[in-house]
Structure formats: C-alpha cells, structure tokens
Rosetta silent file (secondary structure, phi, psi, omega in degrees, C-alpha in Angstrom):
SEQUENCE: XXXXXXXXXXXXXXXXXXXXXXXXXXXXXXXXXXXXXXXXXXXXXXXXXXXXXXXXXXXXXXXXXXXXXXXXXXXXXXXXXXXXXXXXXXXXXXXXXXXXXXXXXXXXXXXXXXXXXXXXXXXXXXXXXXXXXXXXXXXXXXXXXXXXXXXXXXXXXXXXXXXXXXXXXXXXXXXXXXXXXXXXXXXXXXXXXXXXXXXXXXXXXXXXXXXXXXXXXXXXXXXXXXXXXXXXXXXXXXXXXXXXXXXXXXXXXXXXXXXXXXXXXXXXXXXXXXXXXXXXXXXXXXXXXXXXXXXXXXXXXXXXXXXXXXXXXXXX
SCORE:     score description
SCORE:     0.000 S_00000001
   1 L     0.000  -63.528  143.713   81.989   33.736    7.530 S_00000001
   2 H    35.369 -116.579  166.508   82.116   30.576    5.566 S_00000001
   3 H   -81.241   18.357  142.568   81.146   27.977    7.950 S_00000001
   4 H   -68.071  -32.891 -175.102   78.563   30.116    9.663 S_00000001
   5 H   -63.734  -55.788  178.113   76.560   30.295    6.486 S_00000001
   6 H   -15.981  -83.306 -175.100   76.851   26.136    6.618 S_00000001
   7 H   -21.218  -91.310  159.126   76.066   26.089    9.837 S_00000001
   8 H   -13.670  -48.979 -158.658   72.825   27.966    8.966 S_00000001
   9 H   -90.767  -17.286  172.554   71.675   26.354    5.912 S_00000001
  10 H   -56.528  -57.709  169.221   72.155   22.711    7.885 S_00000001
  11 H   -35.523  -41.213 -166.231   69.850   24.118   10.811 S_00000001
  12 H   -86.923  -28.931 -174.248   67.397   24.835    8.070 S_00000001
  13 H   -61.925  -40.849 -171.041   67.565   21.715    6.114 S_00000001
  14 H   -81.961   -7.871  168.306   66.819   19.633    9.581 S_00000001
  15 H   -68.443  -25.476 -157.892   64.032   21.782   10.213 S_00000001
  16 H   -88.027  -33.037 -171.388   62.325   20.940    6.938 S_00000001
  17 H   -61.659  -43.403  171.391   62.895   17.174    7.671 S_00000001
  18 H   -64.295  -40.016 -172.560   61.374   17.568   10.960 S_00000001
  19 H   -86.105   11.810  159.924   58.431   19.368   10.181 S_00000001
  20 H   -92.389   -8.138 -179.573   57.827   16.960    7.323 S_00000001
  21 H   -33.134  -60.206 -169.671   57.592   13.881    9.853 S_00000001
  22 H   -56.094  -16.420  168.950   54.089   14.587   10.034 S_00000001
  23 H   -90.289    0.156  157.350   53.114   13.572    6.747 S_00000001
  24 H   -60.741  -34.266 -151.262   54.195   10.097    7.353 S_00000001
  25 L   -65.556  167.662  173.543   51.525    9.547   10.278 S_00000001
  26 L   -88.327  162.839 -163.577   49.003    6.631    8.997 S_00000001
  27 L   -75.151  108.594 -161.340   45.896    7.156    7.639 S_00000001
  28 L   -58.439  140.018  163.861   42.916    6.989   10.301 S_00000001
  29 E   -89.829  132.434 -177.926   39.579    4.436    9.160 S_00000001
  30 L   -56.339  173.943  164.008   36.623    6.651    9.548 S_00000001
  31 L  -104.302  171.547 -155.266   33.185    5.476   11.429 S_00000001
  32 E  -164.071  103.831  151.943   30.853    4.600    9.575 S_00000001
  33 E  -105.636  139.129  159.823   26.889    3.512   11.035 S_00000001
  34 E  -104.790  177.298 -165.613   24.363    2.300    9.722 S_00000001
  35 E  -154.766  170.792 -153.530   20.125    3.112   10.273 S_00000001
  36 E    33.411 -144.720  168.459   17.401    2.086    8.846 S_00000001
  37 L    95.449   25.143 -170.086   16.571   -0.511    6.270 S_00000001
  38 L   -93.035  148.100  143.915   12.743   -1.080    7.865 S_00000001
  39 L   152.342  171.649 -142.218   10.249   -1.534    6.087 S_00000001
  40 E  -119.227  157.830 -165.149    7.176   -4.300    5.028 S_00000001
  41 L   -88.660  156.568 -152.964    7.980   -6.834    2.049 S_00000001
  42 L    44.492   24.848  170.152    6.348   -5.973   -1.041 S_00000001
  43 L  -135.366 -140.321  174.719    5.578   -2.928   -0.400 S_00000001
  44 L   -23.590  154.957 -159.026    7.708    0.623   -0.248 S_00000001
  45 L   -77.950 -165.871  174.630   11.733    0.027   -1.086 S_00000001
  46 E  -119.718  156.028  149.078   13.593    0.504    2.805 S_00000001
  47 E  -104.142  131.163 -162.593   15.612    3.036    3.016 S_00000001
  48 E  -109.840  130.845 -166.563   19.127    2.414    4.097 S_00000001
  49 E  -106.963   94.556  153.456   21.074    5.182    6.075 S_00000001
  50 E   -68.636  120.873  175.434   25.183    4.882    6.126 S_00000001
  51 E  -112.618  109.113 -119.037   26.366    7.888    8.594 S_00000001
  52 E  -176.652  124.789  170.313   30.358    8.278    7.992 S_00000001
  53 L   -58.971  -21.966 -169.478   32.972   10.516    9.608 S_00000001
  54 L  -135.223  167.820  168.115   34.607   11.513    6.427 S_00000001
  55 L   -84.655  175.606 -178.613   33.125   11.550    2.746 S_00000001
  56 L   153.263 -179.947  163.983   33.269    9.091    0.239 S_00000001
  57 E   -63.974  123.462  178.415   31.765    6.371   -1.354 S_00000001
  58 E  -143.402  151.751 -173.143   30.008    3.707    0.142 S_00000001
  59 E   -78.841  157.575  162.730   28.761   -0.370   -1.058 S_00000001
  60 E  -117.751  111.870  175.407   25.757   -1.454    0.231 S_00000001
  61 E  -147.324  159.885  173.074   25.129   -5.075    0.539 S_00000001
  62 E  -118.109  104.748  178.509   22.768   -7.835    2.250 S_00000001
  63 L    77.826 -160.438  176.804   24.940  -10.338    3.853 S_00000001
  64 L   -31.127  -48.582 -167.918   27.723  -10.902    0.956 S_00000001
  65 E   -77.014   97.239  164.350   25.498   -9.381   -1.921 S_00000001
  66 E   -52.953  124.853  173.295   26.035   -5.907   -2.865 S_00000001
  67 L   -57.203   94.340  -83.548   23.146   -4.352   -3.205 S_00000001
  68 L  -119.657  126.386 -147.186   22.421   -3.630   -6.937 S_00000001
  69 L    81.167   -6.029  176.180   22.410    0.481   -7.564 S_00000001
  70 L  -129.887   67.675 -164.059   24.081    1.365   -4.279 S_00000001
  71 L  -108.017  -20.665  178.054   27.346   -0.464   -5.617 S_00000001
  72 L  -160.706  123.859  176.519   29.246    2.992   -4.980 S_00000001
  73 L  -105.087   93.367 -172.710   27.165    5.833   -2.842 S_00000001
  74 E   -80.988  133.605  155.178   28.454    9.181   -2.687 S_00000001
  75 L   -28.229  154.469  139.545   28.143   10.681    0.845 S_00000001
  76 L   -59.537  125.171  166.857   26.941   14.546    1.518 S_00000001
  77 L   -76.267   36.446  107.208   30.030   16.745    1.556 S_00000001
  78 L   -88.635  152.741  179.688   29.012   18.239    4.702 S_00000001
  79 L   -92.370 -179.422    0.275   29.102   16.676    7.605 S_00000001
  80 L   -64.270  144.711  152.813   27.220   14.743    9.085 S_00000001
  81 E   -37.583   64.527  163.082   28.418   12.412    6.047 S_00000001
  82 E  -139.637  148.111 -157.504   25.690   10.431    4.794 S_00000001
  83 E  -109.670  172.522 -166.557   24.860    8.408    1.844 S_00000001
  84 E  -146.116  115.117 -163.075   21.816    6.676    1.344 S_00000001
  85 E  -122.027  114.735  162.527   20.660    3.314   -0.427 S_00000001
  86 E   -66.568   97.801 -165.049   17.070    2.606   -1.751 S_00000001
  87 E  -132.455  151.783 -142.040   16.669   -1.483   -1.630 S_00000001
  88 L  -124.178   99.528 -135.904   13.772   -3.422   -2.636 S_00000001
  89 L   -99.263  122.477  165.903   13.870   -6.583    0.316 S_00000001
  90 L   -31.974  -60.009 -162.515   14.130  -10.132   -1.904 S_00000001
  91 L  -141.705 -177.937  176.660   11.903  -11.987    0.926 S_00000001
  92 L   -82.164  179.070  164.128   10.096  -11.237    4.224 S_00000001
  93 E    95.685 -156.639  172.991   12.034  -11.975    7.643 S_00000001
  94 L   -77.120  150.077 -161.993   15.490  -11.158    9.064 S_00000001
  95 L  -152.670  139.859  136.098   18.022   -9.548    6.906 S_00000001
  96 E  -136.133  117.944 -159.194   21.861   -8.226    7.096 S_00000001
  97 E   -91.887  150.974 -162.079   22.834   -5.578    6.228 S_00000001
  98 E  -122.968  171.530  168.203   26.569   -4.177    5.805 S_00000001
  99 E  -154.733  166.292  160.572   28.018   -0.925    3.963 S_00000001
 100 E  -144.156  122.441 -178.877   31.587    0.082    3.385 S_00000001
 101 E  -108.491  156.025 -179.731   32.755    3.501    2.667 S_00000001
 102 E  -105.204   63.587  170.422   36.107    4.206    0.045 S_00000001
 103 L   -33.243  102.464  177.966   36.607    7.687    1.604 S_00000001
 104 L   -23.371  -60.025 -171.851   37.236   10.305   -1.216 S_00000001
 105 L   -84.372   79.514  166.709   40.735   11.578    0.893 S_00000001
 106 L   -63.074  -18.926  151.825   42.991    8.373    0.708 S_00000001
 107 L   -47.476  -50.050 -150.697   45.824    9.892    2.332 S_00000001
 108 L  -115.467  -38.352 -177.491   44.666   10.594    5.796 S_00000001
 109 L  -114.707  143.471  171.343   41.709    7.724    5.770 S_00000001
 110 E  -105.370  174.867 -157.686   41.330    3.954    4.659 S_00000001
 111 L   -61.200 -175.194  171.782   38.657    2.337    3.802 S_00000001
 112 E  -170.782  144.597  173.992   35.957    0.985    6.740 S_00000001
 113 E   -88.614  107.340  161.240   33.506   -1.498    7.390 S_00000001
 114 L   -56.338  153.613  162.565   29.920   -0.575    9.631 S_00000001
 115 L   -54.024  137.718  176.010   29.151   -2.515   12.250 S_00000001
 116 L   -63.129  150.400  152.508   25.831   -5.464   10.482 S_00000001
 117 E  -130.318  111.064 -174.624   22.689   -4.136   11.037 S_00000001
 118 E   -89.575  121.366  177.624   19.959   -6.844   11.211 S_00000001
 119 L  -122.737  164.531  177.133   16.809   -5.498   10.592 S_00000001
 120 L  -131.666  133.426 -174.312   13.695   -7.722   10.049 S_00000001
 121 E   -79.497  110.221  166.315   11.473   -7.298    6.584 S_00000001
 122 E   -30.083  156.064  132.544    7.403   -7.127    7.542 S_00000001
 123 L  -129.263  145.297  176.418    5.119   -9.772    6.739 S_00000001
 124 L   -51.612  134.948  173.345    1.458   -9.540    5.990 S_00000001
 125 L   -87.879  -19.820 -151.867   -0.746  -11.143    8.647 S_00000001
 126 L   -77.959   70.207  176.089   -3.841  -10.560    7.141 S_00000001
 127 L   114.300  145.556  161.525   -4.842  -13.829    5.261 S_00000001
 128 L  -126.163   39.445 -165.462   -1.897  -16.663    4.080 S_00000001
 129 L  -158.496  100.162  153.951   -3.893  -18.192    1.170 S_00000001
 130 L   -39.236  112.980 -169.187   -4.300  -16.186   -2.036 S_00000001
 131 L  -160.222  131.634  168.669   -8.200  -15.178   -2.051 S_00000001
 132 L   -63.880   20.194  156.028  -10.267  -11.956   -2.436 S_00000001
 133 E   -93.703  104.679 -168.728  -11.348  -12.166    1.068 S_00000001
 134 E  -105.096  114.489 -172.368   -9.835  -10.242    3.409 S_00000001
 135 L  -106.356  117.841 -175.171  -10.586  -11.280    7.009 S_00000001
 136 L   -91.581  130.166  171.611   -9.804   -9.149   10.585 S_00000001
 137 E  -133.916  151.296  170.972   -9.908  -11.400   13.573 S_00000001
 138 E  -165.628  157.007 -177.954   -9.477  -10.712   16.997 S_00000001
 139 E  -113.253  146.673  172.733  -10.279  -12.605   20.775 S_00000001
 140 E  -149.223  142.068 -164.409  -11.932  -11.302   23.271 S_00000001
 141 L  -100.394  120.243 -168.010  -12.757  -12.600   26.687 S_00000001
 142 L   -73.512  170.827 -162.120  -16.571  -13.495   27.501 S_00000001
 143 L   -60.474 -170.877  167.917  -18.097  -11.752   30.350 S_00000001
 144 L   118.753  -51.039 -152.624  -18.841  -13.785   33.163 S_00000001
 145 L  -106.496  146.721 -174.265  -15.643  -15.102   34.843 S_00000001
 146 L  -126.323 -177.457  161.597  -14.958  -14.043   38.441 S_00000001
 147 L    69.832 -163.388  143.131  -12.581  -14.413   41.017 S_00000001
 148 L    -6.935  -81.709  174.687   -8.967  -15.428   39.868 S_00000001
 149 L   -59.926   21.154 -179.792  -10.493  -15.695   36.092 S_00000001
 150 L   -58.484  162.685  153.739  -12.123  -11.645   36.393 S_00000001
 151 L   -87.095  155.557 -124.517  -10.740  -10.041   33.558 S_00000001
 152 L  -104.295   -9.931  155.902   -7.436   -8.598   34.458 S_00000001
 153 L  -133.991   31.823  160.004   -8.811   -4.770   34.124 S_00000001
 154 L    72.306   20.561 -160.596  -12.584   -5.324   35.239 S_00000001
 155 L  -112.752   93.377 -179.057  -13.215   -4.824   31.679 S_00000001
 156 L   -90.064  178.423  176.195  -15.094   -8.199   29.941 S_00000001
 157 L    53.641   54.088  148.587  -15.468   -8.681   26.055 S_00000001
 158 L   -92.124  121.616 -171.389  -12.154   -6.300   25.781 S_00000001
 159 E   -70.069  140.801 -139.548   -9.944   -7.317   23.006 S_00000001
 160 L  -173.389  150.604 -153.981   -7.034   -9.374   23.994 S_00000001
 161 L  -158.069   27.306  164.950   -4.765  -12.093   22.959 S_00000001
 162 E  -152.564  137.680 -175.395   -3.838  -13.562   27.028 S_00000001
 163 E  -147.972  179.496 -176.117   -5.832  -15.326   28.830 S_00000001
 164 E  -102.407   81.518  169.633   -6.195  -17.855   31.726 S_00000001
 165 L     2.303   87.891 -179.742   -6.987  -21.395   32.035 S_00000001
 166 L   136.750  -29.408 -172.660  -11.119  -21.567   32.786 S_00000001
 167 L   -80.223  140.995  172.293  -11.902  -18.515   30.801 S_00000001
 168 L   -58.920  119.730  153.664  -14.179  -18.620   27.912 S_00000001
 169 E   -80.120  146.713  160.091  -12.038  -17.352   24.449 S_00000001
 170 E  -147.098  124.443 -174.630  -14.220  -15.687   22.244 S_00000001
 171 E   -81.588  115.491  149.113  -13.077  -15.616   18.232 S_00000001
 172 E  -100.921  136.702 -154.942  -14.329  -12.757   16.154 S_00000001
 173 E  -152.485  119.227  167.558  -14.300  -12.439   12.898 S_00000001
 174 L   -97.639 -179.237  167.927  -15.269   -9.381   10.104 S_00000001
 175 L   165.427  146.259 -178.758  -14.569   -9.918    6.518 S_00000001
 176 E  -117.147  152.136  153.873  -15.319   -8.545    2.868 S_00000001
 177 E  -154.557  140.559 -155.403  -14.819  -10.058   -0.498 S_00000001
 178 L   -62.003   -7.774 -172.990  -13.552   -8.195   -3.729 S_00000001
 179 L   -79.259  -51.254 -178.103  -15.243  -10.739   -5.972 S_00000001
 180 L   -89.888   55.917  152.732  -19.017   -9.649   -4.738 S_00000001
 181 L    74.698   27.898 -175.977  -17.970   -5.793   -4.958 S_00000001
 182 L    55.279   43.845   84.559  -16.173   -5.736   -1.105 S_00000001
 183 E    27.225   96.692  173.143  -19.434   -7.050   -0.163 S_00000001
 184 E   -63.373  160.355 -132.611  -19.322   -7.734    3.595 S_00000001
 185 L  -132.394   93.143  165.037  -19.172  -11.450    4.023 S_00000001
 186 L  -135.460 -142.399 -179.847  -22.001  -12.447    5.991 S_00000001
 187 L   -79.445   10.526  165.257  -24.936  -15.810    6.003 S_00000001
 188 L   -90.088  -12.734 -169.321  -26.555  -14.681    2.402 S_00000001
 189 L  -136.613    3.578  171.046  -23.201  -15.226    0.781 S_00000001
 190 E   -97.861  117.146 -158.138  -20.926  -17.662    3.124 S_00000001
 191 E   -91.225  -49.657  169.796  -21.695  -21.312    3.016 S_00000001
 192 E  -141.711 -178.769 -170.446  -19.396  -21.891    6.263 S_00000001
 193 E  -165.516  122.798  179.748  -17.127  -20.309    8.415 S_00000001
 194 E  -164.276  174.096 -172.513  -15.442  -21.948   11.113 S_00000001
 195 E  -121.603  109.376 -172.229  -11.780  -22.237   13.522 S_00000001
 196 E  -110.356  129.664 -173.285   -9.417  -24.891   13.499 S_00000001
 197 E  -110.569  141.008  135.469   -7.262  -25.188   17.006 S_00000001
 198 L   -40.185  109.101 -158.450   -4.293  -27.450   17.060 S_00000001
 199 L    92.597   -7.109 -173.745   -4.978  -30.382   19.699 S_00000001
 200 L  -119.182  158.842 -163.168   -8.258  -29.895   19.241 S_00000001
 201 L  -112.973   -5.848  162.432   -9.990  -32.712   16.972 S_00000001
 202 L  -118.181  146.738  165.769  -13.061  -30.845   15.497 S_00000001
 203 L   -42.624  139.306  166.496  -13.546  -27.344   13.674 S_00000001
 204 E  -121.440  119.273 -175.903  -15.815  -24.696   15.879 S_00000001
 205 E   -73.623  172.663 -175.079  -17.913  -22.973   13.604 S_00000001
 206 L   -97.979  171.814 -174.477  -18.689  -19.630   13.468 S_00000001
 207 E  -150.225  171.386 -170.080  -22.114  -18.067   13.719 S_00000001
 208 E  -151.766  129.631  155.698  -22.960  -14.146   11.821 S_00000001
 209 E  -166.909 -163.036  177.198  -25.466  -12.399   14.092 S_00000001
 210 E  -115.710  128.689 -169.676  -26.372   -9.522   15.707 S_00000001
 211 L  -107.244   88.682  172.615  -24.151   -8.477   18.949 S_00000001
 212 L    72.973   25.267  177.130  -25.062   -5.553   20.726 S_00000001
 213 L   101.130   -8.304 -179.612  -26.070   -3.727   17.866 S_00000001
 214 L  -129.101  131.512  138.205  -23.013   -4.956   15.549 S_00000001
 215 E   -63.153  126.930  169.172  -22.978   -7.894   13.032 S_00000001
 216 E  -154.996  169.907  149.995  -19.644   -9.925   13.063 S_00000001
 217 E   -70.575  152.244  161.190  -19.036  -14.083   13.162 S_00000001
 218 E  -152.928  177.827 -174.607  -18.038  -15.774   16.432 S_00000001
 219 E  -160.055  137.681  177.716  -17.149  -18.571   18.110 S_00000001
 220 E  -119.235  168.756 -169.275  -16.577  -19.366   21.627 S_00000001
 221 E  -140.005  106.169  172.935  -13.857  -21.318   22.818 S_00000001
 222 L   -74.572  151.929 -176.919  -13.838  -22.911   26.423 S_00000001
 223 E  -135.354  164.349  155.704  -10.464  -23.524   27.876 S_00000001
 224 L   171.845 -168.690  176.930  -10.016  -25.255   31.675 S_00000001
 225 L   -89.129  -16.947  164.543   -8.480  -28.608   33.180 S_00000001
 226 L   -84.227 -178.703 -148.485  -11.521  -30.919   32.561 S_00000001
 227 L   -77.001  167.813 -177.191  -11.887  -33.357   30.350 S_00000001
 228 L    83.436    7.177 -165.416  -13.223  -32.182   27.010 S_00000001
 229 L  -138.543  136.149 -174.492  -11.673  -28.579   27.670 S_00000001
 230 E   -72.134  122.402  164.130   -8.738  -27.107   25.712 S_00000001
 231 L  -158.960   83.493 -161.438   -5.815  -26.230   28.691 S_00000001
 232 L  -136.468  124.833  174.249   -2.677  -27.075   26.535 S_00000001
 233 L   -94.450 -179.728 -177.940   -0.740  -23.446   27.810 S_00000001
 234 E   120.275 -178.472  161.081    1.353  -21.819   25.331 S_00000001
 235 E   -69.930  122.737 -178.709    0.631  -20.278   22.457 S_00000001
 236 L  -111.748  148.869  179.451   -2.633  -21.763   20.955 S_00000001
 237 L   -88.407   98.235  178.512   -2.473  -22.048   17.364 S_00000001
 238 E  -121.291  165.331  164.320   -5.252  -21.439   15.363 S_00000001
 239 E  -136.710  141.765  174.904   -6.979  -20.671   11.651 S_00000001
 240 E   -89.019  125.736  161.170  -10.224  -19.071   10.505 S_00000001
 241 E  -135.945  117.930  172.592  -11.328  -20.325    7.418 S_00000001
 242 E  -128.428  143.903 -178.004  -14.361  -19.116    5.696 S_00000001
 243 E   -95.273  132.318  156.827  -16.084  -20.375    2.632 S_00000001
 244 E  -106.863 -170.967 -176.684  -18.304  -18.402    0.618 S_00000001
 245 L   -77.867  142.922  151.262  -21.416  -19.580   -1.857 S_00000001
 246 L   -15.508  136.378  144.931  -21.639  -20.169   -5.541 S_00000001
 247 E  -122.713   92.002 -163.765  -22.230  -17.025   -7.183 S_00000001
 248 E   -49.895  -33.413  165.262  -24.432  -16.679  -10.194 S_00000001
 249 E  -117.077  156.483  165.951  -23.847  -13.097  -10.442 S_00000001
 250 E  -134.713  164.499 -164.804  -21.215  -10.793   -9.627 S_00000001
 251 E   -97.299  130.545 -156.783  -20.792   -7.073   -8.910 S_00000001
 252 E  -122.506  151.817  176.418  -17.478   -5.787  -11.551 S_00000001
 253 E   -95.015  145.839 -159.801  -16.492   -2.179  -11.371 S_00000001
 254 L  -109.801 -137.150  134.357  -17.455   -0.176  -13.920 S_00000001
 255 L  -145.963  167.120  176.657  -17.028    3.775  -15.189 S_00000001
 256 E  -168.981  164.870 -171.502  -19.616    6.000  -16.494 S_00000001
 257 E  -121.182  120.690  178.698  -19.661    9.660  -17.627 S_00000001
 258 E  -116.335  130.608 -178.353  -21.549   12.101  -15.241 S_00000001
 259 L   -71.674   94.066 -157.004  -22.601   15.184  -15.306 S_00000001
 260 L   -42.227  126.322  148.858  -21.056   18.071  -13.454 S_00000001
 261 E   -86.031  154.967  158.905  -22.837   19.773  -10.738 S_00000001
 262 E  -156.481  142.330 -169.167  -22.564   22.689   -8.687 S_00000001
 263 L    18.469   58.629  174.028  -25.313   23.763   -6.228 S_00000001
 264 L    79.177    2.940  173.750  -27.799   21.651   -7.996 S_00000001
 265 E  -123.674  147.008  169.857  -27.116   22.938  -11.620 S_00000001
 266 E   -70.684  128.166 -174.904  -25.028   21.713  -14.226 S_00000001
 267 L   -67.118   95.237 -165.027  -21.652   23.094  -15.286 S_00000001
 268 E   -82.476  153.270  171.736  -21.009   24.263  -18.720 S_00000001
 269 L  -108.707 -157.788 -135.429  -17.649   25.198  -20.017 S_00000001
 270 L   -91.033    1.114  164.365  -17.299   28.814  -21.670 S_00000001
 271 L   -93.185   32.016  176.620  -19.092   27.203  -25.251 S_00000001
 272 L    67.360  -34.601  173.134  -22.142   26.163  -23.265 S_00000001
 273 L   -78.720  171.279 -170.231  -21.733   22.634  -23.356 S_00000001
 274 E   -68.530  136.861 -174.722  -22.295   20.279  -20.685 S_00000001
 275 L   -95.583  121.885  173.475  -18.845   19.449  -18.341 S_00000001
 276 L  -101.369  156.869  166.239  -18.899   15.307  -17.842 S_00000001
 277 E  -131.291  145.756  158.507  -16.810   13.490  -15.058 S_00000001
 278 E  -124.449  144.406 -171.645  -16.236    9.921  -15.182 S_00000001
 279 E  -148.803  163.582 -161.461  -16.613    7.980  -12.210 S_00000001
 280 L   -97.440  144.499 -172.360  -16.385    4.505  -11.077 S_00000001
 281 L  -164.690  155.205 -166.129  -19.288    2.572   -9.907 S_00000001
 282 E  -106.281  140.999 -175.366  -19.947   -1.391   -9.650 S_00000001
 283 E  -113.414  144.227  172.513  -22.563   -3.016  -11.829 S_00000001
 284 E   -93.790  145.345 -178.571  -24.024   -6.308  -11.350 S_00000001
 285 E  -149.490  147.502  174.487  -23.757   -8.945  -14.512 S_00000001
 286 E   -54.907  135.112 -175.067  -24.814  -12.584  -14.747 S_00000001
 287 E  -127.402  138.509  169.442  -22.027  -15.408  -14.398 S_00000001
 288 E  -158.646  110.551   37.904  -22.754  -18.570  -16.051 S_00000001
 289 E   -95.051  166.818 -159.094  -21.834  -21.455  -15.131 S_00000001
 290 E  -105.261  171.343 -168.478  -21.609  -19.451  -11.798 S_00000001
 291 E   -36.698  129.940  174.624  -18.319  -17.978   -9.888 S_00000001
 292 L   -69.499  156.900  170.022  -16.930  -20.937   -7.349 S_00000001
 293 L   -90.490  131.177  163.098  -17.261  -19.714   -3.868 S_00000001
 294 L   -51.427  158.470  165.217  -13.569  -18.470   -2.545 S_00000001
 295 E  -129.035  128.050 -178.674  -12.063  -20.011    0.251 S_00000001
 296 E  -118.733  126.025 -163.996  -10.440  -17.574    2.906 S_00000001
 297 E  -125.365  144.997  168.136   -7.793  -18.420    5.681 S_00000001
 298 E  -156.318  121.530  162.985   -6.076  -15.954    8.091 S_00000001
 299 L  -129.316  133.544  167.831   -3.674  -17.735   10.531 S_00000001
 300 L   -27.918  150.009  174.503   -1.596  -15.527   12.545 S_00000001
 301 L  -156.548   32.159  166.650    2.397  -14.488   11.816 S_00000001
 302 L   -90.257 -179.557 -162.170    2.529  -12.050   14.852 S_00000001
 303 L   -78.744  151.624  170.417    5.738  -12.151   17.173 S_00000001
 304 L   -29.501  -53.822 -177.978    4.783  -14.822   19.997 S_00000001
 305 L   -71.227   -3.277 -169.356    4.276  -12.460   22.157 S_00000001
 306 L  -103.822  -30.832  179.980    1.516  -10.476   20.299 S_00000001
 307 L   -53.874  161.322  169.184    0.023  -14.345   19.490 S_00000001
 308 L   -58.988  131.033 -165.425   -3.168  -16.109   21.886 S_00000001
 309 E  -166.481  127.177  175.886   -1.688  -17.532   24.613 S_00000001
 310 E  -119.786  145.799 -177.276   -2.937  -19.065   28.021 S_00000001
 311 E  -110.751  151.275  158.315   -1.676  -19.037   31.107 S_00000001
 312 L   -47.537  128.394  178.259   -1.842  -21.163   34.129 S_00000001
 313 L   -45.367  104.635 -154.120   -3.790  -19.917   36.855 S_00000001
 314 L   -43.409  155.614 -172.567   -2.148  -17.194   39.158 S_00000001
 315 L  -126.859   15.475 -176.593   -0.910  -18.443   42.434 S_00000001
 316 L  -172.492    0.000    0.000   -0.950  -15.266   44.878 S_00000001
C-alpha cells in the first residue's frame, strides 16, 4: 500500500508544476494609438487621444518634452482604453507628438510606446502685422478672356486662386477697423491702399468703388509673355497693405442703462419701479493731437496649394 500512496502524491506534485508553467509566460506590451492633437495656435487647448489595449497610465509629450499635467493619465477602465491629454500648442506649425502607457497589470503587460503622431498647429492668415484692421482678400478672374484663357467653368469674376498666363488677376479686398468702431474701411477714412507682387517693381493700388451693386477695393493684375506683363509661373507672392487717415475723433464703446420694454411699454418689477438693462453702444469723442492712421498688411500663409498660382498655357 505504501508505495502506491507515493506513487500518487508524486503524480500530483508534477501536475501542480505543470500547470504552474503558465505563469512564467512573458508579459505582452499593449497597443497603444494615438488621435488627435488638432487644433489652431492660440486659440482652444488640442485635445490629445491615447487609445490602449489594456489600462493604465499614460505620459504625454511633444517630441522629448512631457507634456506638463498629462505627466501620468489614467485610462477608462473599460475598454476601449483611453486616456486623454488637454495641451496648450507652444508655437504654430508641425508638432510631435508621443504617449507611453505604464499599464496598471505589470504582470501580464510592459510598458509601450505609440507610434509619433505629427500633427500641424493652425496659423492665422488673416493679417501678419499687429493692427486693428482686419482685411479679407480674395482673386478673381476678369471677364473677358476666351479661347484657351475662358475661365475653366464658363464662370468669369468667380473666386479663385489658379490661373493662366494672359488672364487678367483681379485682387479684392474688404476690410474694417476696430479703432473707428469696426467702421468699414473705405476712401473717407483710408489714405492708400495698394498690392505689392514680388518681381514686380511698383505697388498697384487699389481703388474703393461701386461693383455691381457692392463696394469693395480692387486692383487688376495683367499677367502674359510680353514685355511689361507679370508671367513668372509659380506661386505669385503677394501683400495688401492698406493705410488709413489721421483721425481726430474716434468711436470707443461705451454702456448705458436702458429701459426695459415689452410690447411698447415699460417693465416694472413687483414694487413698481422701472426694470433697466445695460447695453453697449459706441460713442464718438474728440482725439487730440489726433489718432495716427493704422497700417494693415495681410500676406498669405495658406498651404501652396490653396496660394495664387499661374500656370503655363494648356497644350491640348
């Protein structure tokens, strides 16, 4: 009887050794992606998305530099896994960003690096010269041109930013300024206004009129192969600059206390007196000596391909 019980209790011992093997195997690294991390500089933070097979913690950094509050991120404990980093982008332009998560279960997972994600941080287009003028420009191609140079969907003075060696550019330009009270910016308060091309050796002013029924500035800009005619292909590189006038007075926003209406009578509260609102409204006041006229620039910063850019004439 003896050595059967042996026998037995060996069988059982090598069972527990085997089925313990399994706690040996190594410890898997989880995925880990990242998303987002869009977004335009100086204005809303980006939000940064880490997506992770297992939970845990995870760093957030751009390039080398951990990112400074998302230094340890806990995941959702359900999956999908994901943690989330608010970051505030240093400068405009290309950026990259990494995460690592420190899984919570260190047994069965090690740590893991995402794949970079390069994202690129907006920049404002609208003006590059601190100034309260804020200027919209856009090209458009005058009517006119036939043949080869038709416009390219039978459509002329359609806004447009490609065009063809021989065709007439034509620069438009709207604009306000916060100094006279967003005061559209037209020839009572603008001394000049004009477009500087690169290669080309004088400014082409602008003119404020009326177009069809709309006031804006323009300018037209011939392009073709004779002499005297811009045909440089490429991108053409240009800037709007407009000046406005002296101004002895300007309009500054104000408040004032008004009296609530409702269907043409005034509103009392439940003691009879009269219910005021204050609301904002711009007053004109004397400046002396008076207010320099701003100077306002808008040069493009769209991707190349969104920039003006003439082409050589088609060849079929």
């Amino acid at each position: 009887m003896t050595p059967k019980v042996l026998i037995v209790a060996l069988a059982l011992t090598g069972g527990a050794i085997v089925g313990s093997s399994s706690a040996f195997a190594a410890a898997a690294a989880p995925t880990i992606v990242l998303s987002g991390g869009s977004t335009v500089f100086g204005l809303d933070p980006a939000i940064i998305v880490a997506t992770t097979s297992a939970p845990g913690n995870v760093a957030f950094s751009v390039g080398s530099t951990v990112i400074t509050g998302c230094e340890a991120v806990a995941t959702t404990t359900v999956a999908p896994f994901a943690a989330k980093c608010s970051w505030v982008p240093a400068a405009a332009g290309p950026a990259t960003l990494n995460a690592t998560i420190t899984p919570t279960d260190t047994v069965n997972f090690t740590t893991a690096t995402a794949a970079p994600l390069t994202v690129k941080i907006g920049t404002p287009v609208q003006g590059t010269v601190p100034s309260p003028i804020s200027l919209y420009v856009d090209t458009v191609l005058a009517s006119g041109s036939t043949g080869a140079l038709a416009p390219r969907f039978g459509v002329s003075c359609a806004i447009t930013s490609q065009f063809i060696v021989g065709q007439t550019i034509v620069f438009r330009v709207y604009g306000n300024d916060s100094d006279l009270g967003g005061a559209v910016l037209d020839s009572s308060n603008v001394s000049s206004a004009f477009i500087t091309v690169a290669g080309v050796a004088n400014p082409i002013p602008l003119s404020y009129g009326n177009h069809s029924g709309v006031a804006f500035w323009s300018a037209p800009f011939k392009t073709g192969t004779a002499a005297g005619l811009y045909g440089t292909l490429g991108v053409v590189n240009f800037k709007v600059t407009v000046i406005t006038k002296d101004q002895s007075s300007i309009k500054v926003l104000s408040t004032k206390l008004q009296p609530r209406m409702l269907n043409g009578k005034r509103v009392r509260d439940s003691s009879g007196a009269q219910i005021y609102d204050r609301v904002s409204y711009y007053r004109t006041v004397p400046v002396v000596p008076a207010l320099k006229g701003a100077v306002g620039t808008w040069q493009s910063s769209f991707t190349p391909t969104s920039q003006v850019t003439l082409y050589a004439v088609p060849t079929n």
